[in-house]
Amino acid sequence: MKAMVLSRAKSPLVWTVLPDRHPGPGQIRVKVLACGVCRTDLHVLDGELPDPKSPIIPGHEIVGRIDEIGEGVTGLALADRVGIPWLGHTCGVCPYCEAQRENLCDAPLFTGYTRDGGFATATIADARFAFPLGESGTDVSLAPLLCAGLIGWRSLAIAGDGRTIGLYGFGAAGHIVAQVARWQGRRVFAFTRPGDTANQAFAKSLGAEWAGGSDEAPPEMLDAAIIYATAGALVPLALKAVRKGGRVVCAGIHMSDIPRFPYDLLWEERQLLSVANLTRQDGIDFLAQVPAMDLRIKTTTYPMQEANTALADLRAGRFEGAAVLVP
Ligand SMILES: [Zn+2]
Ligand SMILES: [Zn+2]
């Protein structure tokens, strides 16, 4: 197999030939067909997340086909198309797992961070954490659903059932969530980098009724806001944009420091929350609804060996929607 390997934080990934791997008990081997590029991959690359596996093969939005099955795997067959998400393994016995909150497991493994991921021609996964994808939809368009879509789905649930939703950051997750929120009958307000009129037009083309810079006030007070961008300075701005009792949800795994802000931004029962990871049930619920949503997933594809270019383009905001690597 071949893979883009990160040997050390802040160094480029290197296209490397590795010995073929075989699935252990409970595992599957998947031939990778497409793997999305996520902002979290940049945090892994930059060494901003604690205790990564090293060296590591990043990538946690994997669409592939099973080509080898380990002992004891049930419910999956050779040649099945599956999706492998960020949540790669949970312990099953900690208080969080027992309370159906496996996204907070005390001893988890995360794909492309603490176990090898999908910037490769093949990967090994815990079979219980692979989602059957069926045959509808292209490999490339399904890949971004496995993190941007899933985290987006969970963040919308945590935002509550408000009718007006602000989205701060309109990249891979934002462009999917805007469409999911519209499908749920909500009104969407999109906040982009100030002056990024192209991205604002993109947001409107996907159903946002208003789009502006993150430094602008929305035309009305919002029920909830979800922050996908990594700038902590957006937190007080989002609190300012939500009504009494409104919620602000931070959906990223890493954020720069939140600046001090006056208590009256939080007063009147506004809530500030974060979203961490996903549960398998999130994936099952979301993927079951996807066919009805008629999502337009905007992708830019790169050959797997050009993962460094895709990551640099993501960092610089050089494409709309999501980047996807194909072997
Ligand atoms: Zn656990
Ligand atoms: Zn991700």
PDB file of N, CA, C and O and ligand atoms in Angstrom, residues 38 40 60 147, ligand 2:
ATOM      1  N   CYS A  38     -10.116  17.741   5.871  1.00  0.00           N
ATOM      2  CA  CYS A  38     -10.867  18.467   6.891  1.00  0.00           C
ATOM      3  C   CYS A  38      -9.918  19.428   7.612  1.00  0.00           C
ATOM      4  O   CYS A  38      -8.713  19.196   7.689  1.00  0.00           O
ATOM      5  N   THR A  40      -9.540  19.710  10.619  1.00  0.00           N
ATOM      6  CA  THR A  40      -8.866  18.969  11.703  1.00  0.00           C
ATOM      7  C   THR A  40      -7.533  18.388  11.222  1.00  0.00           C
ATOM      8  O   THR A  40      -6.587  18.270  12.003  1.00  0.00           O
ATOM      9  N   HIS A  60      -9.885  11.384   7.692  1.00  0.00           N
ATOM     10  CA  HIS A  60     -10.966  10.721   8.425  1.00  0.00           C
ATOM     11  C   HIS A  60     -12.324  10.917   7.758  1.00  0.00           C
ATOM     12  O   HIS A  60     -13.347  10.920   8.415  1.00  0.00           O
ATOM     13  N   CYS A 147     -17.326  13.758   7.848  1.00  0.00           N
ATOM     14  CA  CYS A 147     -16.973  14.585   9.004  1.00  0.00           C
ATOM     15  C   CYS A 147     -17.726  15.897   8.920  1.00  0.00           C
ATOM     16  O   CYS A 147     -18.522  16.219   9.793  1.00  0.00           O
TER      17      CYS A 147
HETATM   18 ZN    ZN B   2     -13.040  16.383  10.344  1.00  0.00          ZN
END
